[in-house]
Amino acid sequence: MRVLHVTDCYLPRVGGIELHVRDLATRQSQRRDHAEILTLTPRAIGDPADPEWVHRVSGSDPHPAGLTRSWTQLERALRATRPDVVHVHVSVVSPFSTMAAYIAGRLRIPTLITVHSVWTRLGPLPALAQGTMRLREWPVTWSAVSSVAASPVQEMLGCSHRVHVLPNAVDLAEWAKPHPPVDSRTGAASGPLTILSVMRLTRVKRALPLAAMLGKVREQTTEIDARAVIIGDGPQRARMERYLQRHHLQDWVTITGRLDRDAIRIHLDQASLFWAPAELESFGIAPLEARTHGLPVVASSHSGVGEYITHGVEGLLGAKDADMVTHVVDLLTDESLRRRIAHHNTSVPPHHDWDEACRRTDELYRVAALRLESARSITLPGRRS
């Protein structure tokens, strides 16, 4: 099968979409499918050359000439690659990928759209997009990475489309803890209890609220040898560091910046629990990696983390910031609770592995082909008969 993945965002940018698309295309190629990636993201200066299956197109702009150029490049790429299916990956704003889905529909190529973000708190934008672009009439199949992400898309599309759930995945062998921790405090023989977060330091990921919540945790655990480590970088890092200094938390909270996967695993070995504070987390690959590694996970009950974290089993979910603070304090102070959840997570692997993800993706590719076949009579906006 020839699969073309289209995404506005790709490496060297680092985030859930970028890593998931790379990993999915790699695994599809390993099983002898022909998977390629088409992206708007430019290659960073000094980076090694891309593999032959990654294609980058020049950036577009909102002016008519720029849109025409992007349209031409996309249509040329779709005709040249001749894919059996186009898999479009979108976030909140993904004009390039959205255009690719539209063109693929016009070219009668089976198309699967996967939404990687939560389309809530966007005001009238989803309804406006639907009304302007007539998304309900597109002969494509829709999916989202969790039921939390699928719900607002389903509301936008109504009953004309079913929005399928297509979760992200992790490599269980890569992220599972190779051996039980030496004690219940950390993976090392001794050391402080460690709260770990891995996230982009942005407003959506709630970097500043996390700093404030860590301050409240510190106030309630002054008698405990504990610390917090935040792995990541982003536009709110400077403000976060100023907040930590202003509240005298800089010696208790460490921000490492961006780290590669090997370094992240070392920190997971040394951590006692994982904290994912974002409410608009559509799925959360980093919390899933931590859960796979055996750590109890604390997260917002409003997020997609609930797809694989059941409250009291793999971790603790809180509806409000105060609830999450209480859960973190409980895990730091209650060794039996921490040990019980960690034992479960170490002993019972999650269901979100790559075998299941690829099987489910193949299933939706077949659904996309059937959807296109049943939509033969639909005339898309702007198409000449």
Short mmCIF file of C-alpha atoms in Angstrom, two decimals:
data_model
loop_
_atom_site.label_atom_id
_atom_site.label_comp_id
_atom_site.label_asym_id
_atom_site.label_seq_id
_atom_site.Cartn_x
_atom_site.Cartn_y
_atom_site.Cartn_z
CA MET A 1 0.00 0.00 0.00
CA ARG A 2 1.23 3.49 -0.86
CA VAL A 3 0.43 5.93 1.95
CA LEU A 4 1.06 9.66 1.83
CA HIS A 5 1.02 11.45 5.19
CA VAL A 6 0.40 15.21 4.98
CA THR A 7 1.11 17.51 7.91
CA ASP A 8 1.78 21.20 8.37
CA CYS A 9 4.10 20.42 11.29
CA TYR A 10 7.01 17.99 11.18
CA LEU A 11 10.55 17.58 12.47
CA PRO A 12 12.73 19.43 13.39
CA ARG A 13 9.75 20.86 15.30
CA VAL A 14 9.05 18.58 18.25
CA GLY A 15 5.53 17.76 19.41
CA GLY A 16 2.91 15.05 19.43
CA ILE A 17 2.01 15.31 15.73
CA GLU A 18 5.60 15.53 14.54
CA LEU A 19 6.81 12.46 16.42
CA HIS A 20 3.68 10.42 15.80
CA VAL A 21 3.73 10.97 12.03
CA ARG A 22 7.43 10.07 11.86
CA ASP A 23 6.95 6.93 13.96
CA LEU A 24 3.82 5.80 12.11
CA ALA A 25 5.41 6.23 8.67
CA THR A 26 8.53 4.40 9.87
CA ARG A 27 6.54 1.41 11.11
CA GLN A 28 4.43 1.26 7.99
CA SER A 29 7.60 1.17 5.89
CA GLN A 30 9.11 -1.54 8.09
CA ARG A 31 6.21 -3.82 7.27
CA ARG A 32 6.76 -3.17 3.53
CA ASP A 33 4.14 -0.53 2.94
CA HIS A 34 5.40 2.48 1.02
CA ALA A 35 4.88 5.46 3.34
CA GLU A 36 5.92 9.02 2.49
CA ILE A 37 5.54 12.35 4.29
CA LEU A 38 4.63 15.69 2.73
CA THR A 39 5.08 18.71 4.99
CA LEU A 40 5.22 22.49 5.03
CA THR A 41 7.90 22.56 7.76
CA PRO A 42 11.34 23.49 6.38
CA ARG A 43 14.46 21.55 7.25
CA ALA A 44 16.64 23.29 9.83
CA ILE A 45 19.91 24.78 8.67
CA GLY A 46 22.72 22.33 9.34
CA ASP A 47 20.44 19.31 9.71
CA PRO A 48 21.33 16.18 7.73
CA ALA A 49 19.49 15.56 4.50
CA ASP A 50 16.00 14.08 4.77
CA PRO A 51 15.38 10.45 3.87
CA GLU A 52 13.93 10.04 0.40
CA TRP A 53 10.42 9.49 1.79
CA VAL A 54 10.18 12.97 3.37
CA HIS A 55 9.16 15.79 1.02
CA ARG A 56 9.07 19.47 2.01
CA VAL A 57 7.31 22.16 0.03
CA SER A 58 7.91 25.89 0.18
CA GLY A 59 5.82 27.90 2.63
CA SER A 60 2.52 29.46 1.66
CA ASP A 61 1.06 32.86 2.48
CA PRO A 62 -2.54 34.09 2.76
CA HIS A 63 -2.42 36.09 -0.46
CA PRO A 64 -4.07 34.63 -3.59
CA ALA A 65 -0.73 34.05 -5.32
CA GLY A 66 0.61 32.13 -2.32
CA LEU A 67 -2.51 30.00 -2.02
CA THR A 68 -2.41 29.23 -5.74
CA ARG A 69 1.23 28.20 -5.45
CA SER A 70 0.49 25.86 -2.52
CA TRP A 71 -2.49 24.40 -4.36
CA THR A 72 -0.33 23.72 -7.42
CA GLN A 73 2.44 22.13 -5.35
CA LEU A 74 0.00 19.92 -3.49
CA GLU A 75 -1.83 18.75 -6.58
CA ARG A 76 1.48 18.05 -8.33
CA ALA A 77 2.75 16.07 -5.31
CA LEU A 78 -0.44 14.02 -5.03
CA ARG A 79 -0.34 13.15 -8.71
CA ALA A 80 3.38 12.31 -8.58
CA THR A 81 3.25 10.04 -5.51
CA ARG A 82 0.05 8.28 -6.69
CA PRO A 83 -0.89 7.13 -3.16
CA ASP A 84 -3.52 4.52 -2.41
CA VAL A 85 -4.57 6.61 0.57
CA VAL A 86 -3.81 10.10 1.86
CA HIS A 87 -3.55 10.38 5.64
CA VAL A 88 -3.98 14.01 6.68
CA HIS A 89 -2.88 15.09 10.17
CA VAL A 90 -4.39 18.35 11.48
CA SER A 91 -4.16 20.45 14.62
CA VAL A 92 -6.16 23.56 15.46
CA VAL A 93 -4.87 25.56 12.48
CA SER A 94 -3.56 23.41 9.61
CA PRO A 95 -4.25 25.18 6.29
CA PHE A 96 -1.78 23.13 4.25
CA SER A 97 -3.11 19.78 5.45
CA THR A 98 -6.73 20.90 5.09
CA MET A 99 -6.06 21.94 1.51
CA ALA A 100 -4.46 18.54 0.87
CA ALA A 101 -7.59 16.76 2.10
CA TYR A 102 -9.74 18.87 -0.21
CA ILE A 103 -7.53 18.25 -3.25
CA ALA A 104 -7.28 14.52 -2.52
CA GLY A 105 -11.08 14.37 -2.45
CA ARG A 106 -11.27 16.12 -5.81
CA LEU A 107 -8.71 13.65 -7.21
CA ARG A 108 -10.81 10.75 -5.86
CA ILE A 109 -8.08 9.45 -3.54
CA PRO A 110 -9.24 7.74 -0.31
CA THR A 111 -8.50 10.21 2.49
CA LEU A 112 -8.33 9.83 6.25
CA ILE A 113 -8.15 12.97 8.40
CA THR A 114 -6.83 12.60 11.95
CA VAL A 115 -7.40 15.48 14.37
CA HIS A 116 -4.57 15.72 16.92
CA SER A 117 -5.94 18.61 18.99
CA VAL A 118 -9.02 19.36 21.07
CA TRP A 119 -11.31 21.72 19.15
CA THR A 120 -13.00 23.26 22.18
CA ARG A 121 -12.70 26.84 23.44
CA LEU A 122 -12.37 27.95 19.82
CA GLY A 123 -15.59 29.97 19.81
CA PRO A 124 -17.37 30.03 16.44
CA LEU A 125 -14.32 28.92 14.40
CA PRO A 126 -15.31 25.24 13.85
CA ALA A 127 -18.83 26.18 12.76
CA LEU A 128 -17.46 28.94 10.54
CA ALA A 129 -14.99 26.53 8.93
CA GLN A 130 -17.73 23.99 8.33
CA GLY A 131 -20.04 26.56 6.82
CA THR A 132 -17.39 28.16 4.63
CA MET A 133 -15.69 25.00 3.37
CA ARG A 134 -18.73 22.69 3.52
CA LEU A 135 -16.68 20.03 5.32
CA ARG A 136 -19.68 17.74 5.70
CA GLU A 137 -19.73 17.25 1.93
CA TRP A 138 -16.10 16.18 1.62
CA PRO A 139 -15.77 12.45 0.71
CA VAL A 140 -13.23 11.85 3.47
CA THR A 141 -13.14 9.80 6.66
CA TRP A 142 -12.65 11.63 9.95
CA SER A 143 -10.80 10.44 13.06
CA ALA A 144 -9.30 11.90 16.22
CA VAL A 145 -6.70 10.65 18.66
CA SER A 146 -9.10 10.28 21.59
CA SER A 147 -12.79 10.46 22.42
CA VAL A 148 -12.11 13.87 24.03
CA ALA A 149 -10.70 15.13 20.72
CA ALA A 150 -13.40 13.39 18.65
CA SER A 151 -16.37 14.93 20.48
CA PRO A 152 -16.11 18.56 19.24
CA VAL A 153 -15.34 17.36 15.69
CA GLN A 154 -18.42 15.16 15.79
CA GLU A 155 -20.47 18.11 17.00
CA MET A 156 -19.20 20.20 14.10
CA LEU A 157 -19.90 17.55 11.45
CA GLY A 158 -23.21 16.35 12.88
CA CYS A 159 -24.60 12.98 11.89
CA SER A 160 -23.28 13.19 8.32
CA HIS A 161 -19.93 11.70 9.37
CA ARG A 162 -18.82 9.36 12.09
CA VAL A 163 -15.64 10.54 13.80
CA HIS A 164 -13.57 7.45 14.60
CA VAL A 165 -11.07 7.26 17.47
CA LEU A 166 -7.53 6.50 16.30
CA PRO A 167 -5.24 6.66 19.36
CA ASN A 168 -1.53 7.38 19.36
CA ALA A 169 0.87 4.65 20.44
CA VAL A 170 4.20 3.90 22.09
CA ASP A 171 6.85 1.26 21.58
CA LEU A 172 6.33 -0.92 24.65
CA ALA A 173 9.79 -2.49 24.44
CA GLU A 174 11.39 0.96 24.23
CA TRP A 175 9.57 2.52 27.19
CA ALA A 176 8.83 -0.33 29.61
CA LYS A 177 10.96 -0.32 32.74
CA PRO A 178 13.54 -3.12 32.33
CA HIS A 179 13.51 -4.02 36.02
CA PRO A 180 11.60 -3.09 39.18
CA PRO A 181 12.82 0.00 41.06
CA VAL A 182 15.22 -0.58 43.93
CA ASP A 183 12.79 1.12 46.30
CA SER A 184 9.51 3.01 46.15
CA ARG A 185 11.16 6.43 46.11
CA THR A 186 13.01 6.41 42.80
CA GLY A 187 14.66 4.01 40.39
CA ALA A 188 17.95 4.66 42.19
CA ALA A 189 19.04 3.21 45.53
CA SER A 190 18.35 6.52 47.25
CA GLY A 191 17.46 10.09 46.49
CA PRO A 192 14.56 12.52 46.66
CA LEU A 193 11.05 11.75 45.52
CA THR A 194 10.83 13.27 42.06
CA ILE A 195 7.87 14.78 40.22
CA LEU A 196 8.51 14.64 36.47
CA SER A 197 6.81 16.48 33.61
CA VAL A 198 7.70 16.31 29.91
CA MET A 199 5.95 19.00 27.87
CA ARG A 200 6.29 21.97 25.56
CA LEU A 201 6.35 25.08 27.70
CA THR A 202 3.34 26.78 26.15
CA ARG A 203 0.07 28.31 27.25
CA VAL A 204 -1.95 25.34 25.95
CA LYS A 205 0.20 22.88 27.91
CA ARG A 206 -0.29 25.13 30.98
CA ALA A 207 3.33 25.79 31.83
CA LEU A 208 2.67 28.70 34.21
CA PRO A 209 -0.23 27.00 36.05
CA LEU A 210 2.08 24.01 36.55
CA ALA A 211 4.65 26.28 38.21
CA ALA A 212 1.96 27.68 40.51
CA MET A 213 0.69 24.20 41.38
CA LEU A 214 4.22 23.02 42.13
CA GLY A 215 4.49 25.88 44.60
CA LYS A 216 1.37 24.66 46.38
CA VAL A 217 2.74 21.10 46.45
CA ARG A 218 5.96 22.41 47.97
CA GLU A 219 4.04 24.26 50.69
CA GLN A 220 2.38 21.00 51.73
CA THR A 221 5.45 18.77 51.59
CA THR A 222 8.21 20.79 53.24
CA GLU A 223 9.09 17.84 55.50
CA ILE A 224 9.60 15.50 52.54
CA ASP A 225 12.81 15.14 50.55
CA ALA A 226 11.33 15.86 47.13
CA ARG A 227 11.98 17.81 43.94
CA ALA A 228 10.43 18.49 40.53
CA VAL A 229 11.99 18.15 37.08
CA ILE A 230 10.41 19.64 33.96
CA ILE A 231 11.76 18.48 30.60
CA GLY A 232 10.94 20.75 27.69
CA ASP A 233 11.27 24.15 26.13
CA GLY A 234 8.97 26.70 24.57
CA PRO A 235 7.81 30.32 24.50
CA GLN A 236 6.77 30.36 28.16
CA ARG A 237 10.05 29.06 29.56
CA ALA A 238 11.43 32.49 30.49
CA ARG A 239 8.20 33.50 32.28
CA MET A 240 8.16 30.14 34.06
CA GLU A 241 11.74 30.57 35.26
CA ARG A 242 10.99 34.10 36.49
CA TYR A 243 7.97 32.77 38.40
CA LEU A 244 10.07 30.06 40.05
CA GLN A 245 12.70 32.58 41.10
CA ARG A 246 10.14 35.07 42.37
CA HIS A 247 8.57 32.37 44.56
CA HIS A 248 11.91 30.87 45.68
CA LEU A 249 11.29 27.57 43.91
CA GLN A 250 14.31 27.60 41.59
CA ASP A 251 16.26 25.22 43.85
CA TRP A 252 13.32 22.82 44.06
CA VAL A 253 12.21 22.84 40.41
CA THR A 254 14.64 22.14 37.57
CA ILE A 255 13.85 22.94 33.93
CA THR A 256 16.20 20.91 31.76
CA GLY A 257 15.18 22.15 28.33
CA ARG A 258 14.54 19.79 25.44
CA LEU A 259 16.07 16.30 25.78
CA ASP A 260 16.19 13.29 23.49
CA ARG A 261 14.41 10.03 24.24
CA ASP A 262 17.42 8.34 25.82
CA ALA A 263 17.83 11.19 28.30
CA ILE A 264 14.10 11.20 29.04
CA ARG A 265 14.25 7.51 29.92
CA ILE A 266 17.04 8.20 32.41
CA HIS A 267 14.82 10.79 34.12
CA LEU A 268 11.90 8.33 34.10
CA ASP A 269 14.15 5.84 35.92
CA GLN A 270 14.76 8.42 38.62
CA ALA A 271 11.18 9.73 38.90
CA SER A 272 8.48 8.82 41.41
CA LEU A 273 5.45 10.13 39.52
CA PHE A 274 4.53 11.95 36.30
CA TRP A 275 2.40 15.09 36.08
CA ALA A 276 0.52 16.14 32.90
CA PRO A 277 -1.34 19.38 33.77
CA ALA A 278 -2.88 20.29 30.38
CA GLU A 279 -6.68 20.34 30.17
CA LEU A 280 -6.69 20.46 26.34
CA GLU A 281 -4.33 17.50 25.97
CA SER A 282 -5.84 15.54 23.09
CA PHE A 283 -4.01 12.31 23.97
CA GLY A 284 -0.64 12.81 25.64
CA ILE A 285 2.21 10.66 24.33
CA ALA A 286 4.60 11.68 27.13
CA PRO A 287 2.20 10.58 29.92
CA LEU A 288 1.65 7.29 28.08
CA GLU A 289 5.41 6.75 27.91
CA ALA A 290 5.64 7.44 31.65
CA ARG A 291 2.75 5.06 32.41
CA THR A 292 4.44 2.40 30.25
CA HIS A 293 7.61 2.94 32.26
CA GLY A 294 5.70 2.22 35.46
CA LEU A 295 5.15 5.70 36.89
CA PRO A 296 1.85 6.77 38.48
CA VAL A 297 0.39 9.57 36.33
CA VAL A 298 -1.47 12.63 37.61
CA ALA A 299 -3.48 14.44 34.92
CA SER A 300 -6.57 16.51 34.23
CA SER A 301 -9.77 14.51 33.96
CA HIS A 302 -10.79 16.82 31.09
CA SER A 303 -7.92 15.64 28.89
CA GLY A 304 -7.40 12.69 26.58
CA VAL A 305 -5.04 11.12 29.13
CA GLY A 306 -8.17 9.45 30.50
CA GLU A 307 -8.06 7.16 27.44
CA TYR A 308 -5.39 5.10 29.19
CA ILE A 309 -5.35 6.31 32.82
CA THR A 310 -8.19 5.12 35.06
CA HIS A 311 -8.43 7.04 38.32
CA GLY A 312 -6.97 4.97 41.13
CA VAL A 313 -5.52 2.32 38.80
CA GLU A 314 -2.80 3.76 36.51
CA GLY A 315 -2.82 7.14 38.18
CA LEU A 316 -5.03 9.89 39.61
CA LEU A 317 -7.21 12.30 37.62
CA GLY A 318 -8.38 15.70 38.83
CA ALA A 319 -11.11 17.97 37.50
CA LYS A 320 -9.51 21.09 38.99
CA ASP A 321 -5.98 22.28 39.68
CA ALA A 322 -6.59 21.91 43.41
CA ASP A 323 -7.53 18.25 42.83
CA MET A 324 -4.31 17.58 40.95
CA VAL A 325 -2.27 19.25 43.69
CA THR A 326 -3.96 17.01 46.26
CA HIS A 327 -3.25 13.91 44.16
CA VAL A 328 0.44 14.78 43.81
CA VAL A 329 0.73 15.39 47.55
CA ASP A 330 -1.02 12.07 48.22
CA LEU A 331 1.43 10.20 46.00
CA LEU A 332 4.39 11.88 47.66
CA THR A 333 3.16 11.16 51.20
CA ASP A 334 1.45 7.77 50.77
CA GLU A 335 4.08 5.18 49.95
CA SER A 336 1.58 2.32 49.72
CA LEU A 337 -0.53 4.21 47.15
CA ARG A 338 2.53 5.10 45.11
CA ARG A 339 3.86 1.55 45.26
CA ARG A 340 0.49 -0.02 44.33
CA ILE A 341 -0.01 2.09 41.21
CA ALA A 342 3.62 1.74 40.15
CA HIS A 343 3.39 -2.05 40.53
CA HIS A 344 0.26 -2.15 38.37
CA ASN A 345 1.83 0.02 35.66
CA THR A 346 5.02 -2.01 35.63
CA SER A 347 3.16 -5.35 35.54
CA VAL A 348 0.31 -4.54 33.13
CA PRO A 349 1.30 -3.04 29.75
CA PRO A 350 -1.05 -0.51 28.12
CA HIS A 351 -3.09 -1.46 25.07
CA HIS A 352 -1.78 1.45 23.00
CA ASP A 353 1.13 -0.25 21.25
CA TRP A 354 2.17 0.09 17.62
CA ASP A 355 0.75 -3.26 16.49
CA GLU A 356 -2.70 -2.14 17.58
CA ALA A 357 -2.22 1.37 16.19
CA CYS A 358 -1.20 0.08 12.77
CA ARG A 359 -4.07 -2.43 12.72
CA ARG A 360 -6.56 0.29 13.57
CA THR A 361 -5.03 2.65 10.99
CA ASP A 362 -5.33 0.00 8.26
CA GLU A 363 -8.95 -0.52 9.24
CA LEU A 364 -9.71 3.17 8.80
CA TYR A 365 -7.90 3.27 5.46
CA ARG A 366 -10.39 0.64 4.28
CA VAL A 367 -13.24 2.71 5.72
CA ALA A 368 -11.90 5.73 3.81
CA ALA A 369 -11.92 3.78 0.56
CA LEU A 370 -15.51 2.67 1.14
CA ARG A 371 -16.52 6.22 2.07
CA LEU A 372 -15.10 7.53 -1.20
CA GLU A 373 -16.84 4.80 -3.18
CA SER A 374 -20.21 5.63 -1.62
CA ALA A 375 -19.66 9.35 -2.25
CA ARG A 376 -19.13 9.12 -5.99
CA SER A 377 -22.12 11.31 -6.73
CA ILE A 378 -21.06 14.16 -4.44
CA THR A 379 -19.82 17.30 -6.18
CA LEU A 380 -17.30 19.21 -4.12
CA PRO A 381 -17.36 23.01 -4.04
CA GLY A 382 -15.47 24.46 -6.98
CA ARG A 383 -15.35 21.26 -8.99
CA ARG A 384 -16.32 21.46 -12.62
CA SER A 385 -18.51 18.71 -13.92
#
